[in-house]
Amino acid sequence: MRHIVSVLVDNEFGVLSRVAGLFSGRGFNIESLCVAETIDPKVSRMTIVTTGDDQIIEQITKHLNKLINVIKVSDLTAEDHIERELAMIKVNVGEKDRAEILSIIDIFRAKVVDVSPKTYTIEMTGDGEKVNAIIELLKPFGIKEIARTGKIALARSQKTK
Amino acid sequence: MKLTGAQIFVECLLKEGIDTIFGYPGGAVLPIYDALYNAPLRHILVRHEQGAVHMADGYARATGRPGVVLVTSGPGATNTVTGIATAYMDSIPVVVFTGQVPTALIGNDAFQEADIVGITRPCTKHNYLVKDVKDIAKVIKEAFHIALTGRPGPVLVDLPKDILNAQTEFKYPEKVDLRSYQPTYEGHPGQVKRALDTILASKRPVIYAGGGVLLSGASNELKSFAEKLGIPVTLTLMGLGSFPGTHPLFLGMLGMHGTYTANMSVTNTDCLIAIGSRFDDRVTGKVDEFAPYAKIIHIDIDPTSISKNVRVDVPIVGDVKFVLKEILKGLTESKRKKDTLSEWHEQVKKWKDTHKLSYKQNDKIKPQYVIEKIYELTKGDAIITTEVGQNQMWAAQFYLYDSPRQFLTSGGLGTMGYGFPAAIGAQVAFPHKTVIDIAGDGSIQMNIQELATAVQYKLPVKVAILNNRFLGMVRQWQEFFYEKRYSYTCMDAAPDFVKLAEAYGAVGLRAEKPEEVVPVIKEALKVNKPVLMDFRVDREEDVYPMVPAGQPLNKMLLV
Ligand SMILES: Cc1ncc(C[n+]2csc(CCOP(=O)(O)OP(=O)(O)O)c2C)c(N)n1
């Protein structure tokens, strides 16, 4: 099963390679991995999407915890959480396709962030499925390039007072 | 007062109470070597950096104190890798300091540059590249802390030359502040209670203890626990010595070359109490059929060891000593009638009586006989190290270890060439003890150069070479599983070990007939010098029992 593991780490050089090395060395999968600084500049958050049965996920979280530079590990899959992905899609626009593409963009609440005579570059944010869906719909027009982030995710705050 | 990085390095070691370093100099660490010139630290100059790490490792295993290594950048650093990986697999606290090219040159393929932090990332508990002289003291403090606490392990600190020459105020931090590193020592009380209930309800319990007991210093607690309830104890290779080898409750080692009694007991137990052991594949045999009738309790300080390859019913994450103390507290003898286990004890005794470890004596020297005699003549009191292969297994089977830290062997990595330098390290720590490396003729040649180190520092280590002129253990596998096709395992061109010893300024002795064995051992124990003993043993002797890889433990090949 697919899991989103959120990891707070020391914001130091070499930490990413410790985490990546742990996954490759022990034969764990990484589907995607995103890293950026948190509000505390000494700490970064890594969001790792991985797959495995419960026993493997347990080993992954335990091993992550064992790394000296790892501060906190949470498996968000088990919790109520929000996840997002960002994609930039450069698509061909022929004269007659313009309206149709714009309407797709509209439906998905995506944005055009760059325009050239023959292409649009579209910014799309959403969960992975939405991003996949817009890509499918744009494919027939000819996608020239795609850049996709992995997933980022946060646990939802408690709604009660 | 301002000190250079190199001077700070020396001050930090002194603050840590270090008195011995195993090292080898070179360009990048010259500033440190200069600072060592007048320092009150003993430096053992080795002949190969791998030897330095094994010595530090042997020193650490024998004493429980950290072993310290100092080497130069590039080749000096890469030569330490096997030693570091060996220490890592067996959770040994070794701190390795490597020189590095100046920070401005890092990444430039500078002369003698190697990315040793990158190379050793997967085989250290943690490692550091120091980039500012102001960080040296803090990093060294952390390095020792990390190496020694939790599940111990090697830590490497890479020190660029310009950092060693730069100056700063020296202040050694009082304590370590690592918010992301907080090992769990206390077992969960609820789990401890569950473990107790499971143990008390069992009819055929077995304790399966490993190196964690030694690392945690919990031998006394283990003994009280086993004795209070009358639970038989088997040990892993790494655990030997943590429970007395001569104790009536001792079953011997378990696993691939374990005793019949230990393997049968584990196969038939209804409650397996794993203490500081990690269900290595050499221990479990076929995992699915390991301890099939047992509820399994597992006490270990490392959460990743638990439920890694065997399902566990009662996991307890915590320090073995601490948890055993809690269990002992919860035990009042009245809770269990003395004779509850009598049937089990009888069964175990039957296995023991009918299947003692044995070998067939003929007119040749049997390697097992050599070890039996070493055991007798040292009264079971020597520190024994081993190489890897048949020698290692026989040393585990035929010498009985009554004390912790008495048996030093490379269990996890299985590093040939470990035993001799490890023996030197142990001898450095205990100059007056008898230290013997039980070796094969193959393994001893992997770090034989350290004989010069032993001679230079007047360290009277003994090496008993069980010389079969084969890579014996590999030959045994070829005999059993490859129709005796001895492909490249015959080492017919061995050196004359007696002359070799003499060339180094050590003593060489040889035994070719069984009756020469005892006189050679006696002579070796008498001389206060390093000795190589060349025992010409029966060439195709095999280690028994043997559980073929992938088979369940009760499928043993017997003598
Ligand atoms: C560095 C290293 N290389 C290879 C091996 C594989 N290996 C395991 S046992 C063995 C044979 C050891 O021969 P020897 O030292 O003569 O000991 P014996 O088995 O004959 O007692 C070998 C080659 C190893 N364990 N370590």
mmCIF file of C-alpha atoms in Angstrom, chain B residues 181-409:
data_model
loop_
_atom_site.group_PDB
_atom_site.id
_atom_site.type_symbol
_atom_site.label_atom_id
_atom_site.label_comp_id
_atom_site.label_asym_id
_atom_site.label_seq_id
_atom_site.Cartn_x
_atom_site.Cartn_y
_atom_site.Cartn_z
ATOM 1 C CA TYR B 181 18.675 11.382 19.289
ATOM 2 C CA GLN B 182 17.056 10.044 22.436
ATOM 3 C CA PRO B 183 17.454 6.278 22.795
ATOM 4 C CA THR B 184 14.797 4.455 24.784
ATOM 5 C CA TYR B 185 16.255 2.739 27.830
ATOM 6 C CA GLU B 186 13.226 1.897 29.909
ATOM 7 C CA GLY B 187 10.995 -0.843 28.667
ATOM 8 C CA HIS B 188 7.262 -0.179 28.603
ATOM 9 C CA PRO B 189 5.895 -1.388 31.984
ATOM 10 C CA GLY B 190 2.787 -2.878 30.373
ATOM 11 C CA GLN B 191 4.917 -4.904 27.990
ATOM 12 C CA VAL B 192 7.202 -6.039 30.801
ATOM 13 C CA LYS B 193 4.118 -7.284 32.645
ATOM 14 C CA ARG B 194 2.867 -9.123 29.554
ATOM 15 C CA ALA B 195 6.275 -10.709 29.095
ATOM 16 C CA LEU B 196 6.272 -11.904 32.681
ATOM 17 C CA ASP B 197 2.818 -13.419 32.347
ATOM 18 C CA THR B 198 3.835 -15.204 29.150
ATOM 19 C CA ILE B 199 6.995 -16.565 30.732
ATOM 20 C CA LEU B 200 5.226 -17.763 33.853
ATOM 21 C CA ALA B 201 2.540 -19.498 31.819
ATOM 22 C CA SER B 202 5.051 -21.380 29.677
ATOM 23 C CA LYS B 203 6.077 -24.987 30.109
ATOM 24 C CA ARG B 204 9.094 -25.127 27.809
ATOM 25 C CA PRO B 205 10.767 -21.712 27.929
ATOM 26 C CA VAL B 206 14.175 -20.941 26.395
ATOM 27 C CA ILE B 207 16.284 -17.814 26.657
ATOM 28 C CA TYR B 208 18.037 -16.896 23.411
ATOM 29 C CA ALA B 209 20.504 -14.134 24.236
ATOM 30 C CA GLY B 210 22.960 -12.241 22.069
ATOM 31 C CA GLY B 211 25.576 -9.543 21.939
ATOM 32 C CA GLY B 212 23.153 -6.982 23.351
ATOM 33 C CA VAL B 213 23.576 -8.537 26.787
ATOM 34 C CA LEU B 214 27.319 -7.890 26.659
ATOM 35 C CA LEU B 215 26.904 -4.379 25.301
ATOM 36 C CA SER B 216 24.448 -3.514 28.018
ATOM 37 C CA GLY B 217 26.543 -5.121 30.769
ATOM 38 C CA ALA B 218 23.620 -7.302 31.803
ATOM 39 C CA SER B 219 25.297 -10.672 32.371
ATOM 40 C CA ASN B 220 24.535 -10.739 36.086
ATOM 41 C CA GLU B 221 20.894 -9.894 35.477
ATOM 42 C CA LEU B 222 20.662 -12.565 32.791
ATOM 43 C CA LYS B 223 22.099 -15.137 35.173
ATOM 44 C CA SER B 224 19.738 -14.223 38.019
ATOM 45 C CA PHE B 225 16.778 -14.303 35.663
ATOM 46 C CA ALA B 226 17.642 -17.721 34.218
ATOM 47 C CA GLU B 227 18.441 -19.192 37.624
ATOM 48 C CA LYS B 228 15.377 -17.827 39.393
ATOM 49 C CA LEU B 229 13.064 -19.558 36.952
ATOM 50 C CA GLY B 230 15.321 -22.383 35.861
ATOM 51 C CA ILE B 231 15.127 -21.373 32.213
ATOM 52 C CA PRO B 232 17.701 -22.942 29.876
ATOM 53 C CA VAL B 233 19.868 -20.462 27.961
ATOM 54 C CA THR B 234 21.259 -20.588 24.457
ATOM 55 C CA LEU B 235 23.560 -17.882 23.126
ATOM 56 C CA THR B 236 24.352 -16.545 19.703
ATOM 57 C CA LEU B 237 27.943 -16.366 18.502
ATOM 58 C CA MET B 238 27.957 -12.723 19.554
ATOM 59 C CA GLY B 239 26.515 -13.512 22.943
ATOM 60 C CA LEU B 240 29.074 -16.111 24.058
ATOM 61 C CA GLY B 241 30.362 -15.233 27.514
ATOM 62 C CA SER B 242 27.256 -13.317 28.515
ATOM 63 C CA PHE B 243 26.069 -16.458 30.326
ATOM 64 C CA PRO B 244 28.612 -18.901 31.770
ATOM 65 C CA GLY B 245 29.592 -21.606 29.289
ATOM 66 C CA THR B 246 29.972 -24.087 32.166
ATOM 67 C CA HIS B 247 26.556 -23.363 33.711
ATOM 68 C CA PRO B 248 24.178 -26.337 33.957
ATOM 69 C CA LEU B 249 21.412 -24.287 32.302
ATOM 70 C CA PHE B 250 23.614 -23.497 29.287
ATOM 71 C CA LEU B 251 22.592 -25.228 26.073
ATOM 72 C CA GLY B 252 25.483 -24.072 23.912
ATOM 73 C CA MET B 253 25.345 -21.837 20.871
ATOM 74 C CA LEU B 254 22.386 -22.088 18.490
ATOM 75 C CA GLY B 255 22.109 -21.705 14.744
ATOM 76 C CA MET B 256 23.906 -23.062 11.715
ATOM 77 C CA HIS B 257 26.712 -24.605 13.762
ATOM 78 C CA GLY B 258 24.844 -24.620 17.044
ATOM 79 C CA THR B 259 24.583 -27.592 19.353
ATOM 80 C CA TYR B 260 21.938 -30.244 18.846
ATOM 81 C CA THR B 261 20.475 -29.382 22.240
ATOM 82 C CA ALA B 262 20.214 -25.669 21.541
ATOM 83 C CA ASN B 263 18.629 -26.126 18.133
ATOM 84 C CA MET B 264 16.171 -28.756 19.350
ATOM 85 C CA SER B 265 15.260 -26.666 22.383
ATOM 86 C CA VAL B 266 14.543 -23.623 20.251
ATOM 87 C CA THR B 267 12.510 -25.700 17.822
ATOM 88 C CA ASN B 268 10.383 -27.147 20.631
ATOM 89 C CA THR B 269 10.072 -24.229 23.020
ATOM 90 C CA ASP B 270 6.674 -22.707 23.751
ATOM 91 C CA CYS B 271 8.199 -19.406 24.914
ATOM 92 C CA LEU B 272 11.302 -17.958 23.329
ATOM 93 C CA ILE B 273 12.795 -15.061 25.243
ATOM 94 C CA ALA B 274 15.081 -13.170 22.850
ATOM 95 C CA ILE B 275 17.366 -10.827 24.728
ATOM 96 C CA GLY B 276 19.683 -8.471 22.864
ATOM 97 C CA SER B 277 19.686 -10.716 19.817
ATOM 98 C CA ARG B 278 18.391 -9.998 16.344
ATOM 99 C CA PHE B 279 17.238 -13.220 14.636
ATOM 100 C CA ASP B 280 20.123 -13.285 12.178
ATOM 101 C CA ASP B 281 19.656 -15.740 9.305
ATOM 102 C CA ARG B 282 22.616 -17.798 10.544
ATOM 103 C CA VAL B 283 20.671 -18.199 13.798
ATOM 104 C CA THR B 284 17.154 -18.857 12.564
ATOM 105 C CA GLY B 285 17.752 -21.124 9.598
ATOM 106 C CA LYS B 286 14.487 -21.243 7.622
ATOM 107 C CA VAL B 287 12.625 -18.355 9.218
ATOM 108 C CA ASP B 288 9.128 -19.781 8.733
ATOM 109 C CA GLU B 289 10.001 -22.842 10.762
ATOM 110 C CA PHE B 290 11.953 -21.074 13.464
ATOM 111 C CA ALA B 291 10.558 -21.676 16.963
ATOM 112 C CA PRO B 292 7.233 -22.717 15.447
ATOM 113 C CA TYR B 293 5.444 -23.424 18.737
ATOM 114 C CA ALA B 294 6.706 -20.406 20.612
ATOM 115 C CA LYS B 295 5.291 -17.183 21.837
ATOM 116 C CA ILE B 296 8.216 -14.857 21.228
ATOM 117 C CA ILE B 297 9.303 -12.123 23.599
ATOM 118 C CA HIS B 298 11.949 -9.782 22.247
ATOM 119 C CA ILE B 299 13.912 -7.316 24.333
ATOM 120 C CA ASP B 300 16.146 -4.984 22.315
ATOM 121 C CA ILE B 301 17.267 -1.392 22.478
ATOM 122 C CA ASP B 302 16.949 -0.996 18.718
ATOM 123 C CA PRO B 303 13.330 -0.815 17.547
ATOM 124 C CA THR B 304 14.393 -1.725 13.999
ATOM 125 C CA SER B 305 15.615 -5.108 15.239
ATOM 126 C CA ILE B 306 12.149 -5.990 16.449
ATOM 127 C CA SER B 307 9.767 -7.720 14.036
ATOM 128 C CA LYS B 308 12.355 -7.313 11.278
ATOM 129 C CA ASN B 309 12.331 -10.917 10.114
ATOM 130 C CA VAL B 310 10.388 -12.862 12.742
ATOM 131 C CA ARG B 311 6.980 -11.956 14.126
ATOM 132 C CA VAL B 312 7.168 -11.119 17.804
ATOM 133 C CA ASP B 313 4.348 -11.493 20.326
ATOM 134 C CA VAL B 314 5.724 -9.288 23.064
ATOM 135 C CA PRO B 315 8.169 -6.643 21.855
ATOM 136 C CA ILE B 316 9.992 -4.608 24.481
ATOM 137 C CA VAL B 317 12.131 -1.716 23.294
ATOM 138 C CA GLY B 318 14.652 -0.882 25.956
ATOM 139 C CA ASP B 319 18.064 -1.450 27.418
ATOM 140 C CA VAL B 320 18.488 -5.132 28.230
ATOM 141 C CA LYS B 321 19.920 -4.503 31.682
ATOM 142 C CA PHE B 322 17.156 -2.126 32.587
ATOM 143 C CA VAL B 323 14.376 -4.387 31.341
ATOM 144 C CA LEU B 324 15.818 -7.498 32.990
ATOM 145 C CA LYS B 325 15.960 -5.599 36.269
ATOM 146 C CA GLU B 326 12.299 -4.728 35.885
ATOM 147 C CA ILE B 327 11.443 -8.337 35.124
ATOM 148 C CA LEU B 328 13.415 -9.486 38.155
ATOM 149 C CA LYS B 329 11.523 -7.026 40.303
ATOM 150 C CA GLY B 330 8.252 -8.481 39.080
ATOM 151 C CA LEU B 331 9.380 -11.998 39.874
ATOM 152 C CA THR B 332 8.727 -13.481 43.204
ATOM 153 C CA GLU B 333 9.781 -17.075 43.287
ATOM 154 C CA SER B 334 6.493 -18.100 44.816
ATOM 155 C CA LYS B 335 4.736 -17.266 41.569
ATOM 156 C CA ARG B 336 5.931 -20.466 40.047
ATOM 157 C CA LYS B 337 6.282 -23.862 41.555
ATOM 158 C CA LYS B 338 9.833 -25.142 41.298
ATOM 159 C CA ASP B 339 8.945 -28.339 39.516
ATOM 160 C CA THR B 340 6.816 -26.778 36.763
ATOM 161 C CA LEU B 341 9.673 -27.175 34.336
ATOM 162 C CA SER B 342 10.921 -30.569 35.412
ATOM 163 C CA GLU B 343 9.625 -32.368 32.316
ATOM 164 C CA TRP B 344 11.275 -29.786 30.107
ATOM 165 C CA HIS B 345 14.543 -30.061 32.000
ATOM 166 C CA GLU B 346 14.465 -33.813 31.571
ATOM 167 C CA GLN B 347 13.908 -33.501 27.839
ATOM 168 C CA VAL B 348 16.749 -31.023 27.536
ATOM 169 C CA LYS B 349 19.023 -33.271 29.547
ATOM 170 C CA LYS B 350 18.226 -36.184 27.248
ATOM 171 C CA TRP B 351 19.249 -34.139 24.206
ATOM 172 C CA LYS B 352 22.396 -33.029 25.989
ATOM 173 C CA ASP B 353 23.420 -36.514 27.050
ATOM 174 C CA THR B 354 22.834 -38.134 23.698
ATOM 175 C CA HIS B 355 24.304 -35.398 21.496
ATOM 176 C CA LYS B 356 27.418 -33.893 22.976
ATOM 177 C CA LEU B 357 29.696 -31.925 20.676
ATOM 178 C CA SER B 358 32.223 -34.436 19.436
ATOM 179 C CA TYR B 359 34.734 -35.378 16.779
ATOM 180 C CA LYS B 360 36.510 -38.539 15.727
ATOM 181 C CA GLN B 361 40.120 -38.685 16.805
ATOM 182 C CA ASN B 362 42.568 -40.326 14.401
ATOM 183 C CA ASP B 363 46.347 -40.136 14.088
ATOM 184 C CA LYS B 364 46.228 -36.542 12.855
ATOM 185 C CA ILE B 365 45.870 -33.342 14.863
ATOM 186 C CA LYS B 366 42.197 -32.520 15.157
ATOM 187 C CA PRO B 367 41.507 -28.786 15.254
ATOM 188 C CA GLN B 368 38.861 -29.308 17.933
ATOM 189 C CA TYR B 369 41.463 -31.070 20.083
ATOM 190 C CA VAL B 370 43.780 -28.071 19.807
ATOM 191 C CA ILE B 371 41.053 -25.806 21.125
ATOM 192 C CA GLU B 372 40.145 -28.201 23.932
ATOM 193 C CA LYS B 373 43.764 -28.196 25.016
ATOM 194 C CA ILE B 374 44.018 -24.403 24.794
ATOM 195 C CA TYR B 375 40.931 -24.275 27.002
ATOM 196 C CA GLU B 376 42.444 -26.610 29.562
ATOM 197 C CA LEU B 377 45.869 -25.023 29.616
ATOM 198 C CA THR B 378 44.494 -21.493 29.955
ATOM 199 C CA LYS B 379 41.981 -22.716 32.572
ATOM 200 C CA GLY B 380 39.228 -21.145 30.548
ATOM 201 C CA ASP B 381 40.532 -17.745 31.470
ATOM 202 C CA ALA B 382 42.059 -16.381 28.258
ATOM 203 C CA ILE B 383 40.645 -13.696 26.016
ATOM 204 C CA ILE B 384 39.972 -15.524 22.775
ATOM 205 C CA THR B 385 39.619 -13.795 19.420
ATOM 206 C CA THR B 386 38.924 -15.592 16.177
ATOM 207 C CA GLU B 387 39.310 -15.212 12.486
ATOM 208 C CA VAL B 388 36.452 -16.354 10.274
ATOM 209 C CA GLY B 389 35.620 -19.805 9.024
ATOM 210 C CA GLN B 390 35.928 -23.198 10.639
ATOM 211 C CA ASN B 391 38.410 -21.851 13.186
ATOM 212 C CA GLN B 392 35.751 -19.431 14.407
ATOM 213 C CA MET B 393 33.075 -22.085 14.800
ATOM 214 C CA TRP B 394 35.350 -24.516 16.621
ATOM 215 C CA ALA B 395 36.505 -21.712 18.901
ATOM 216 C CA ALA B 396 32.843 -21.027 19.645
ATOM 217 C CA GLN B 397 32.072 -24.680 20.313
ATOM 218 C CA PHE B 398 35.079 -26.082 22.147
ATOM 219 C CA TYR B 399 36.192 -23.244 24.400
ATOM 220 C CA LEU B 400 33.710 -22.497 27.180
ATOM 221 C CA TYR B 401 33.402 -18.816 27.973
ATOM 222 C CA ASP B 402 32.429 -18.040 31.528
ATOM 223 C CA SER B 403 32.947 -14.273 31.446
ATOM 224 C CA PRO B 404 31.592 -11.463 29.348
ATOM 225 C CA ARG B 405 34.014 -9.743 26.946
ATOM 226 C CA GLN B 406 36.178 -12.831 26.838
ATOM 227 C CA PHE B 407 35.313 -13.922 23.293
ATOM 228 C CA LEU B 408 35.849 -11.450 20.456
ATOM 229 C CA THR B 409 34.732 -12.383 16.973
#
